[in-house]
Short mmCIF file of C-alpha atoms and ligand atoms in Angstrom, two decimals:
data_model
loop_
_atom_site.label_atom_id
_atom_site.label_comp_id
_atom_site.label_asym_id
_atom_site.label_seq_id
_atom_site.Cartn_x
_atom_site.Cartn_y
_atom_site.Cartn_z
CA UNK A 260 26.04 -10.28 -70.96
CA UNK A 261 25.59 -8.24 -67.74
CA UNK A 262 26.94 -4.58 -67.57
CA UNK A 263 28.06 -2.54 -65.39
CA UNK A 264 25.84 -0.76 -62.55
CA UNK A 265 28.74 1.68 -61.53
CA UNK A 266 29.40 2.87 -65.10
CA UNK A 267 25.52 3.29 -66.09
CA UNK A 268 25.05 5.31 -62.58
CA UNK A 269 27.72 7.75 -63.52
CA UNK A 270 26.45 8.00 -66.52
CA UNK A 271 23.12 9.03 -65.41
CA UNK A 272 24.24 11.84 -62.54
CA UNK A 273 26.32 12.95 -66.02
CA UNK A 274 23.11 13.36 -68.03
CA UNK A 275 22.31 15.61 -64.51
CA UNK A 276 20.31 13.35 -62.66
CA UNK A 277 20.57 13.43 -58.71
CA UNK A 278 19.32 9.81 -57.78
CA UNK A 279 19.42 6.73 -59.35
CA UNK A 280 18.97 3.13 -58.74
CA UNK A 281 18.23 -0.48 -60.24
CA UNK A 282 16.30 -3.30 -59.69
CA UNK A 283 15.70 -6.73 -61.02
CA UNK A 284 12.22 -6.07 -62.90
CA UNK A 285 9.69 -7.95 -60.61
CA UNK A 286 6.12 -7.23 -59.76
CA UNK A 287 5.80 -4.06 -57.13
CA UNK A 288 5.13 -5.61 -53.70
CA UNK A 289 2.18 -4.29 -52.60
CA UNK A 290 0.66 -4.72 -55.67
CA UNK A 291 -2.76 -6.11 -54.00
CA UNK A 292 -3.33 -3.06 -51.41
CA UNK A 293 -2.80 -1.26 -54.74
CA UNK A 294 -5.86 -2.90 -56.56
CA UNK A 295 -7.93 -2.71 -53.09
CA UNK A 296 -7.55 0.82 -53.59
CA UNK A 297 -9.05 0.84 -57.14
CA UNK A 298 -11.45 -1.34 -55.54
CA UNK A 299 -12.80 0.95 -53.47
CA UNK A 300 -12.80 3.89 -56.43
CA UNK A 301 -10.56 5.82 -54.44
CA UNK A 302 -8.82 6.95 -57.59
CA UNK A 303 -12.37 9.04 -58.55
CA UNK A 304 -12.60 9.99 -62.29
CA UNK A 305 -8.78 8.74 -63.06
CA UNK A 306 -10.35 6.03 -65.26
CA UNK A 307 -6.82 4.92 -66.85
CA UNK A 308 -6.06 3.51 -63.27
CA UNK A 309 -8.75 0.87 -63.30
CA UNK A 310 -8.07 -0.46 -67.29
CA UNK A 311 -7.68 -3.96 -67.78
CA UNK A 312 -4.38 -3.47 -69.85
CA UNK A 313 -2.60 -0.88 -67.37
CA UNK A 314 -3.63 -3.37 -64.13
CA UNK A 315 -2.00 -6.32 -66.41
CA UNK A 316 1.12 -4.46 -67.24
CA UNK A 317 1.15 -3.56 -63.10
CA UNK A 318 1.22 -6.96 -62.36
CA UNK A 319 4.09 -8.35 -64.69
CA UNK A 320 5.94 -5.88 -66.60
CA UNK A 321 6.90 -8.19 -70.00
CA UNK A 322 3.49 -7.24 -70.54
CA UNK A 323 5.18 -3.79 -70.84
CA UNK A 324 8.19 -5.21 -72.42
CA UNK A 325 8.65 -8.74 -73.27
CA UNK A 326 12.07 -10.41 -71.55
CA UNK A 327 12.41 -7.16 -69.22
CA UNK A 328 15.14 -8.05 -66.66
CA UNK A 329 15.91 -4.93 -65.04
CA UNK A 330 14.56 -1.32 -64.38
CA UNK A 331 16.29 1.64 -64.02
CA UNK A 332 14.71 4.41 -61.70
CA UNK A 333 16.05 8.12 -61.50
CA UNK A 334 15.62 10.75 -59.65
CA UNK A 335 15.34 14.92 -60.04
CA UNK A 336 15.48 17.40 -57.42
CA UNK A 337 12.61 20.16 -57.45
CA UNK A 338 12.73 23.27 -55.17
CA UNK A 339 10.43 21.82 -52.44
CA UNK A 340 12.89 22.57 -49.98
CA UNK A 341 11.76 26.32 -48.03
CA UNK A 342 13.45 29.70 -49.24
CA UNK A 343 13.41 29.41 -52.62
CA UNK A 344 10.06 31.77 -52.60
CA UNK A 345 9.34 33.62 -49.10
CA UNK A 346 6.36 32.20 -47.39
CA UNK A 347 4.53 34.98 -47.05
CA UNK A 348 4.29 35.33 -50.82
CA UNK A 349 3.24 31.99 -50.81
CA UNK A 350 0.71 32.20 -48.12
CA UNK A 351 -0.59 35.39 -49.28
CA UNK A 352 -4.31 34.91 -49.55
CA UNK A 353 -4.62 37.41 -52.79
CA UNK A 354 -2.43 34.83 -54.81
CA UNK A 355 -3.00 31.56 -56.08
CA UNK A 356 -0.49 28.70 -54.89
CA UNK A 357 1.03 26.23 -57.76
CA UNK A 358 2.65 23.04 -56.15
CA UNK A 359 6.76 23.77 -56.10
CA UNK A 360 7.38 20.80 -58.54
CA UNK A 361 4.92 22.90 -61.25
CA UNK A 362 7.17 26.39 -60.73
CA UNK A 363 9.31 25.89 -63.52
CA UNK A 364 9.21 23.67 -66.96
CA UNK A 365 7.00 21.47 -67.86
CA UNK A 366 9.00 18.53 -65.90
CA UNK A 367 8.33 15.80 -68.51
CA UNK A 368 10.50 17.61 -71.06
CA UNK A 369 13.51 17.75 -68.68
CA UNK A 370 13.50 14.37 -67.45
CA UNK A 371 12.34 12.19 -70.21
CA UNK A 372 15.20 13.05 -72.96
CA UNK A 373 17.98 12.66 -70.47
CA UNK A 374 16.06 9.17 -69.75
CA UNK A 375 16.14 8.35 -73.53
CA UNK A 376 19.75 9.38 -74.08
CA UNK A 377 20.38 7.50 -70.78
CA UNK A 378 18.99 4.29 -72.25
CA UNK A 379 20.37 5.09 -75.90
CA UNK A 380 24.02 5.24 -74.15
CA UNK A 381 23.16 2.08 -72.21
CA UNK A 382 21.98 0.83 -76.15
CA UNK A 383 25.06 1.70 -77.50
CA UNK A 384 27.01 -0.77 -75.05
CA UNK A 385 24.47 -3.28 -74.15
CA UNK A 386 22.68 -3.96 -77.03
CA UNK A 387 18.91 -3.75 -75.05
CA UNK A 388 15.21 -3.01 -75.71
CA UNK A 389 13.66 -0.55 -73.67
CA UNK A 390 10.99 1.59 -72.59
CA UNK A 391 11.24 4.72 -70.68
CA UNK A 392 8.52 6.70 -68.74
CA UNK A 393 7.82 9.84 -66.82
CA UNK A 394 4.66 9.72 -65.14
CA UNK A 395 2.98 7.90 -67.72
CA UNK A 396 4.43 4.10 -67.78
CA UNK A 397 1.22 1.40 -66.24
CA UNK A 398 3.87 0.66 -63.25
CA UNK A 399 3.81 1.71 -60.02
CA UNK A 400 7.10 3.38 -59.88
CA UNK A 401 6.99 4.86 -56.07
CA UNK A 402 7.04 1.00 -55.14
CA UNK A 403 9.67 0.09 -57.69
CA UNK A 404 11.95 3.21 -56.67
CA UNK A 405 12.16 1.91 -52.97
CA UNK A 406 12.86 -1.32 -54.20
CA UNK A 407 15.79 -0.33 -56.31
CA UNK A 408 16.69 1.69 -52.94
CA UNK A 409 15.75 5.49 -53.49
CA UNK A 410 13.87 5.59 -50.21
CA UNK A 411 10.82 4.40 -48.63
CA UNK A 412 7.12 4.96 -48.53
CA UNK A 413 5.56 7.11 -45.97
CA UNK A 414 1.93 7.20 -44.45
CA UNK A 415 1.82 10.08 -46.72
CA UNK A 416 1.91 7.43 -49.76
CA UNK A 417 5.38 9.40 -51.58
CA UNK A 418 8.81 8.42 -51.87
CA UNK A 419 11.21 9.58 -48.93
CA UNK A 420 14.75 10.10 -49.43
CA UNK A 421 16.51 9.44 -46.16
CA UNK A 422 18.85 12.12 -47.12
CA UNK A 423 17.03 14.39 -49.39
CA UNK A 424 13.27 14.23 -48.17
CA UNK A 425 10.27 13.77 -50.57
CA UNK A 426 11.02 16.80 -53.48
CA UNK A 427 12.39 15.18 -56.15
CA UNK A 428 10.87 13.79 -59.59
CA UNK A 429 10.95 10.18 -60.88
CA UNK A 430 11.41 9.07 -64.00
CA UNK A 431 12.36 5.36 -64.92
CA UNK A 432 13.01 2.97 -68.41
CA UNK A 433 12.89 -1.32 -68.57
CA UNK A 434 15.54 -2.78 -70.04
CA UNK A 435 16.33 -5.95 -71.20
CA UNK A 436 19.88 -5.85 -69.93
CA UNK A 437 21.55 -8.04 -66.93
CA UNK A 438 23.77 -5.77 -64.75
CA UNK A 439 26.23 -6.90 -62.24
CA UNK A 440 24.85 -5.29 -59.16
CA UNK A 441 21.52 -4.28 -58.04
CA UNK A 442 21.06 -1.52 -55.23
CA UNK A 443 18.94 -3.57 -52.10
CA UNK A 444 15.32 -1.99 -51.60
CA UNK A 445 14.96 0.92 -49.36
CA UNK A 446 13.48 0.10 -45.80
CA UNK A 447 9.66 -0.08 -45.74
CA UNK A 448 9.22 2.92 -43.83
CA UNK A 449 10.87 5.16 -41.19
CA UNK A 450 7.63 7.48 -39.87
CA UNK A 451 7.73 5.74 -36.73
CA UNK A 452 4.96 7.22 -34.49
CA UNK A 453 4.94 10.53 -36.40
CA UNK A 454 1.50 11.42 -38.23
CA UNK A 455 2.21 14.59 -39.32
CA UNK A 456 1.32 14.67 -42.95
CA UNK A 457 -2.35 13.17 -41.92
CA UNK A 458 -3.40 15.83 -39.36
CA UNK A 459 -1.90 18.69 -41.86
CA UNK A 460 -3.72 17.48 -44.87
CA UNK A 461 -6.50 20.58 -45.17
CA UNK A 462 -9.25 17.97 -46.87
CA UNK A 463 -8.54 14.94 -44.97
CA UNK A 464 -7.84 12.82 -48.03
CA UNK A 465 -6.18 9.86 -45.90
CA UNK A 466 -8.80 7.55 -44.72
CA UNK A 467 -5.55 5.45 -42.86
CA UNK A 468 -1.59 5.68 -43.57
CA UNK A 469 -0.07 4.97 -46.41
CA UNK A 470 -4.02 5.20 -48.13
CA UNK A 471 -4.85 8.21 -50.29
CA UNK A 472 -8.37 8.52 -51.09
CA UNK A 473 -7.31 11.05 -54.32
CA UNK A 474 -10.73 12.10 -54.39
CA UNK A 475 -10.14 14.47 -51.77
CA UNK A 476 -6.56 15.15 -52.38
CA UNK A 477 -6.28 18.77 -54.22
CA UNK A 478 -3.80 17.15 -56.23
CA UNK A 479 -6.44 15.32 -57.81
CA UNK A 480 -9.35 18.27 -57.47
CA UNK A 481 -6.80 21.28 -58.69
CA UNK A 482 -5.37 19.24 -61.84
CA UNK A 483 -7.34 15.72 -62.58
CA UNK A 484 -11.22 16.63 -62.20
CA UNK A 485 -12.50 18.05 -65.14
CA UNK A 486 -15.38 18.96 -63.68
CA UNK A 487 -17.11 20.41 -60.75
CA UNK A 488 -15.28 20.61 -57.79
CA UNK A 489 -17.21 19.18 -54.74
CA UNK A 490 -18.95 22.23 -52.89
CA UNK A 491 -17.90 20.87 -49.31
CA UNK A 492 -14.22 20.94 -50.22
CA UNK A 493 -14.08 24.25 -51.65
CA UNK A 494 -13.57 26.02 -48.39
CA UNK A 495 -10.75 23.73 -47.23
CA UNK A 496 -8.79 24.52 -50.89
CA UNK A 497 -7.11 27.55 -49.29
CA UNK A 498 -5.22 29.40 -51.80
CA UNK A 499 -4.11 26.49 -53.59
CA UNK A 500 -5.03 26.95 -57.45
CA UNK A 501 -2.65 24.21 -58.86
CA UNK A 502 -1.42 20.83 -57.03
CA UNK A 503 -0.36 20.87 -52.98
CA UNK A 504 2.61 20.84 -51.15
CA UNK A 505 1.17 20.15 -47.55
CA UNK A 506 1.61 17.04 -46.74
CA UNK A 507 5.43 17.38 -47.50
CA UNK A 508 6.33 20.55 -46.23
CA UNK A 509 5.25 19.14 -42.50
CA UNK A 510 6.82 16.05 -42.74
CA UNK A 511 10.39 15.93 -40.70
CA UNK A 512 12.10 14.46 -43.43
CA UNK A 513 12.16 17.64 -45.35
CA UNK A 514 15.02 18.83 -43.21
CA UNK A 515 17.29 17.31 -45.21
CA UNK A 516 15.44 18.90 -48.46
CA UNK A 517 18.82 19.73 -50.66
CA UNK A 518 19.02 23.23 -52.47
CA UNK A 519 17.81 22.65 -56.67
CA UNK A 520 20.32 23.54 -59.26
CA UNK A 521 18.15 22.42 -61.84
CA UNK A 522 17.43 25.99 -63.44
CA UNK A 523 15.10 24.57 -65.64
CA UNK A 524 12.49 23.87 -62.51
CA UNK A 525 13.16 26.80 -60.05
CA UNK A 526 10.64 29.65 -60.74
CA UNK A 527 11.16 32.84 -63.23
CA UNK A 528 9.74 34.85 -60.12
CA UNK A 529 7.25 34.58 -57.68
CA UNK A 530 4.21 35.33 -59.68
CA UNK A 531 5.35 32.33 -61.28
CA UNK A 532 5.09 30.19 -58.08
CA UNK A 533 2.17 32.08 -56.69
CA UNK A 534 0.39 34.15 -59.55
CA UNK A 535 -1.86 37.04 -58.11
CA UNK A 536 -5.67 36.04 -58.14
CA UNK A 537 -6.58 39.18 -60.01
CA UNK A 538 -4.46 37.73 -62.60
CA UNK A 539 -5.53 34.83 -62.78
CA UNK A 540 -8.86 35.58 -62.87
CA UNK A 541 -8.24 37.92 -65.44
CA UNK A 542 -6.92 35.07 -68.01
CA UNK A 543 -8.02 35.04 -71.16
CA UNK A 544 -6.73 31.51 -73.33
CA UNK A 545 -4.00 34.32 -74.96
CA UNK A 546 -2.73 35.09 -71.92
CA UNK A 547 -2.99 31.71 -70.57
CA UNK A 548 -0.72 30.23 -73.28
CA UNK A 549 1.11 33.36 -73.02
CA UNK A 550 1.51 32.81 -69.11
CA UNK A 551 1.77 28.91 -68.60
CA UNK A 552 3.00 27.80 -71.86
CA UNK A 553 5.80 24.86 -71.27
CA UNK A 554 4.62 24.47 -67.93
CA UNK A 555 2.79 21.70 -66.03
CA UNK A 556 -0.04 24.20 -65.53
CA UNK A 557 -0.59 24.00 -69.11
CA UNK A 558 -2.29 21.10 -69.30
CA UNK A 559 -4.99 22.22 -67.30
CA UNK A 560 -6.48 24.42 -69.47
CA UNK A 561 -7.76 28.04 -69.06
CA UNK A 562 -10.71 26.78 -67.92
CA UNK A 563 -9.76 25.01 -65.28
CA UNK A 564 -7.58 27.06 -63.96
CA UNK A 565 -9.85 29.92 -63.64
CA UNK A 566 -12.25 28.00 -61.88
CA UNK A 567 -9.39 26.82 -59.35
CA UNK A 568 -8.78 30.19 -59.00
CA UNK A 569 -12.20 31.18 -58.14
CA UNK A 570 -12.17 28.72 -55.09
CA UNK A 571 -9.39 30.56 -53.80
CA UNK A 572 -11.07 33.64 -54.32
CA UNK A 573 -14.11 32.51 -52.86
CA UNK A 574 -11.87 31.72 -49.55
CA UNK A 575 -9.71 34.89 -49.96
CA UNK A 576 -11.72 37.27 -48.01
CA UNK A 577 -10.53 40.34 -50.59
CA UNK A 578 -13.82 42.22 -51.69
CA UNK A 579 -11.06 43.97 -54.07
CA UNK A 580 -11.62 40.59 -56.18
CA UNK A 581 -15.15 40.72 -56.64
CA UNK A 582 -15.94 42.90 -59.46
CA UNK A 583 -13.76 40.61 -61.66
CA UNK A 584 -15.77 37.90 -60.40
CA UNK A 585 -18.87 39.64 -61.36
CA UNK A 586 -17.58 39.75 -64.93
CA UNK A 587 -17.13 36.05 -64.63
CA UNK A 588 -20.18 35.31 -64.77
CA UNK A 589 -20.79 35.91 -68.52
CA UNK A 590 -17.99 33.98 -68.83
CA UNK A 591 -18.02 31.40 -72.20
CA UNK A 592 -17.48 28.38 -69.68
CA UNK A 593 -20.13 27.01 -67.68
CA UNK A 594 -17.62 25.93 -65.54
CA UNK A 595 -16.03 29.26 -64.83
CA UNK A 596 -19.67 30.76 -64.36
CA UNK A 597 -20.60 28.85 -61.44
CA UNK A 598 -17.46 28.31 -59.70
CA UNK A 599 -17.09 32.61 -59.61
CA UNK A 600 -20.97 32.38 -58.74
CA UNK A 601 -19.96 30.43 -55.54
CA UNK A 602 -17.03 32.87 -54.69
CA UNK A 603 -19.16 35.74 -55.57
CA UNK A 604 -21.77 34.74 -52.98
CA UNK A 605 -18.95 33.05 -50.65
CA UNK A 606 -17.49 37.21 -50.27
CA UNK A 607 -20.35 39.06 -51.15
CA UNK A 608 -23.21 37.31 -49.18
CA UNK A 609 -26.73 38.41 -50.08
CA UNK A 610 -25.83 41.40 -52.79
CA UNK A 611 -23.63 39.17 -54.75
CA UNK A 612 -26.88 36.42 -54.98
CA UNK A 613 -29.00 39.40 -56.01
CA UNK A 614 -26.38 40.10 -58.77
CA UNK A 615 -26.28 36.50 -59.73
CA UNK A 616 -29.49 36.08 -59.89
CA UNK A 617 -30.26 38.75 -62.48
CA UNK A 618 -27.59 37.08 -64.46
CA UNK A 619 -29.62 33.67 -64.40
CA UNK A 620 -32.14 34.73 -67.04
CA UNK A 621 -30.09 34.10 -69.46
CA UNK A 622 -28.35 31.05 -68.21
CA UNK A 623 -28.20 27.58 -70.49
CA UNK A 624 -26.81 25.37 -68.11
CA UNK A 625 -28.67 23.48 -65.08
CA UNK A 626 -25.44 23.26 -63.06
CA UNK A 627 -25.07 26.80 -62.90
CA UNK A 628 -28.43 27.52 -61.72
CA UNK A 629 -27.94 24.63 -59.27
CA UNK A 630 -25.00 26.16 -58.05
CA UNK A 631 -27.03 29.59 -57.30
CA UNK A 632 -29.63 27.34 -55.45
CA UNK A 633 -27.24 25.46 -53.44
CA UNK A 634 -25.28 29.05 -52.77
CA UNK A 635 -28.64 30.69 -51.70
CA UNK A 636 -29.56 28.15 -49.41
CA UNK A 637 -26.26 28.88 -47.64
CA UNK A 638 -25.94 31.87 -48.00
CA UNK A 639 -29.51 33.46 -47.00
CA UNK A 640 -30.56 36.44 -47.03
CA UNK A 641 -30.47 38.18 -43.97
CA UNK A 642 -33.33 39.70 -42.48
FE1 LIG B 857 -3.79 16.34 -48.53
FE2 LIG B 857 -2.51 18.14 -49.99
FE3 LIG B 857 -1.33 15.83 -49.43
FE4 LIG B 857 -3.41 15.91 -51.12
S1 LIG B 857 -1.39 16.84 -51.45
S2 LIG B 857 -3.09 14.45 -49.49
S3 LIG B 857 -4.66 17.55 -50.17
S4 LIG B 857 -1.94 17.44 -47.97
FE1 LIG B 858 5.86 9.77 -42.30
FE2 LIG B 858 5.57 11.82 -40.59
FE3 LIG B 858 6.57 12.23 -43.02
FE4 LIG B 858 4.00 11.62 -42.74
S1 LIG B 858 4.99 13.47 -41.98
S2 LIG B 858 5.39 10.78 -44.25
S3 LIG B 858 4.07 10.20 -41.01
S4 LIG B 858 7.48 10.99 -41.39
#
């Protein structure tokens, strides 16, 4: 039995979805640059990438769910598009920047029970197994989106609405279900000559188009690494405490970013997008949970996000920051004591290494005291 596509689509911009599209469930097509990438370890400490299982679900998708036929990929606009928080709040070097799609809820519980009750509906008429994702499904769903038509792939490796630009959220389920139409794929790109995004990114994080090495990418460095965040990098982290926006806000498809109506992931305020860096440094995990709670940033940790907000900081050039810095550095996590050991020396120069060295006595952990080392030697001590 095949159903109908037109029915299921109005179904889904019912449930309050603003894209959607279907595909016959085949393997992505580029597939093979994807495991070139993993290859060359561009995807850093994101270990799940690389597992035997995920790679064999990536490459045929009954391994996911036996006698999938189709998939169905939807889409949710996010307030990328510019005004919904002035830019100079958000360029403010005394706050900390969150990535727009992280502003409001915690984007997994918006999307994925409309998906479910999307699929249950479909269920209810179809009679279909099926598995529905956000984020989290081993399939590489940008590639599978512009196949079932929702745009196309640009150098900057996301998914480009002709008509809406690159701010929107994907979430997707397999089904066994036929239907009686499925949307043709997107075109394989439309940058043309332009090479915005890779000039713009501040860490250089594409080694070629349509290649990110996530190493690099502050997406990856704000919100994946759990650990230390590579000294060289730090300066080039800006104000950014939480994700980046960069490489979509330049790129010319953005124009035709749409205004959000989705309440649930516009911003309370603008603390909210871009939290003050006395704040944040300021967090303890009350206020933390307190703070982010239901939000993307949760997930991080306090820990983490302190020491992302010590990098920006550290690049801030506002002394006013330092003496809660300098309290930092008792601080329970390791983490957190040398990251606000590098700012600290980064703004201070050679009184803030005399003050972090007096702290040292005391110090446990051989990273930390590695970090003053490494800070001294760039730092020195003038004469
Ligand atoms: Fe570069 Fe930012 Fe884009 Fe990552 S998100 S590739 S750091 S511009
Ligand atoms: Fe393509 Fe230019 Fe947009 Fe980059 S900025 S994704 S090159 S159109």
């Amino acid at each position: 039995m095949t159903f109908s596509s037109r029915e299921l689509k109005a179904r889904a911009v019912a449930e309050g979805f603003n894209l959607v599209g279907i595909t016959p469930a085949r393997p992505a097509p580029h597939l093979d640059a994807y495991l070139s990438w993993i290859d060359a370890r561009m995807h850093g400490e994101m270990g799940y990438l690389a597992r035997a299982d995920r790679v064999a679900r990536r490459r045929d998708l009954n391994a996911i769910l036996p006698g999938v036929r189709s998939l169905v990929i939807v889409g949710l606009d996010y307030a990328l598009a510019a005004g919904v928080v002035p830019a100079e709040v958000l360029n403010d070097p005394a706050r900390g920047r969150i990535a727009a799609y992280a502003w409001g809820r915690d984007y997994h519980d918006v999307l994925l029970p409309r998906l479910e009750a999307l699929a249950t509906w479909l269920g209810a008429r179809a009679g279909h197994a099926w598995r529905a994702y956000v984020d989290t499904g081993a399939l590489l769903e940008r590639e599978h989106a512009q196949q079932a038509g929702l745009g196309f792939i640009g150098k900057n490796t996301l998914l480009i609405h002709p008509r809406r630009g690159s701010g929107f959220l994907l979430g997707e389920f397999l089904t066994t279900a036929e239907f009686d139409h499925y949307d043709p794929p997107g075109r394989e790109t439309l940058c043309g000559r332009c090479t915005r995004c890779l000039a713009a990114c501040p860490t250089q994080a594409f080694p070629q188009p349509y290649v990110l090495d996530a190493r690099r990418c502050l997406s990856y460095l704000t919100i994946e690494l759990k650990g230390w965040i590579p000294r060289g990098l730090r300066p080039q982290m800006g104000n950014w405490v939480f994700g980046c926006d960069v490489c979509q806000e330049v790129c010319p498809w953005q124009r035709f970013g749409v205004r959000v109506v989705e309440a649930a992931l516009l911003p309370v305020d603008a603390d909210r997008a871009a939290p003050r860096l006395a704040d944040l440094l300021a967090l303890d995990e009350a206020a933390f949970r307190r703070r982010f709670g239901g939000s993307p940033v949760e997930r991080l940790g306090r820990a983490r996000l302190v020491r992302n907000a010590c990098v920006a900081a550290g690049n801030s050039r506002q002394p006013a920051l330092l003496p809660l810095l300098q309290t930092l550095l008792a601080d329970p996590d390791p983490l957190v004591r040398g990251h606000a050991g590098w700012a600290l020396a980064r703004l201070g120069g050679a009184w803030a290494l005399d003050l972090w060295r007096d702290r040292l006595r005391d110090e446990p952990e051989a990273q930390v005291r590695r970090e003053f080392e490494l800070s001294r030697a760039e730092y020195p001590r003038p004469d």
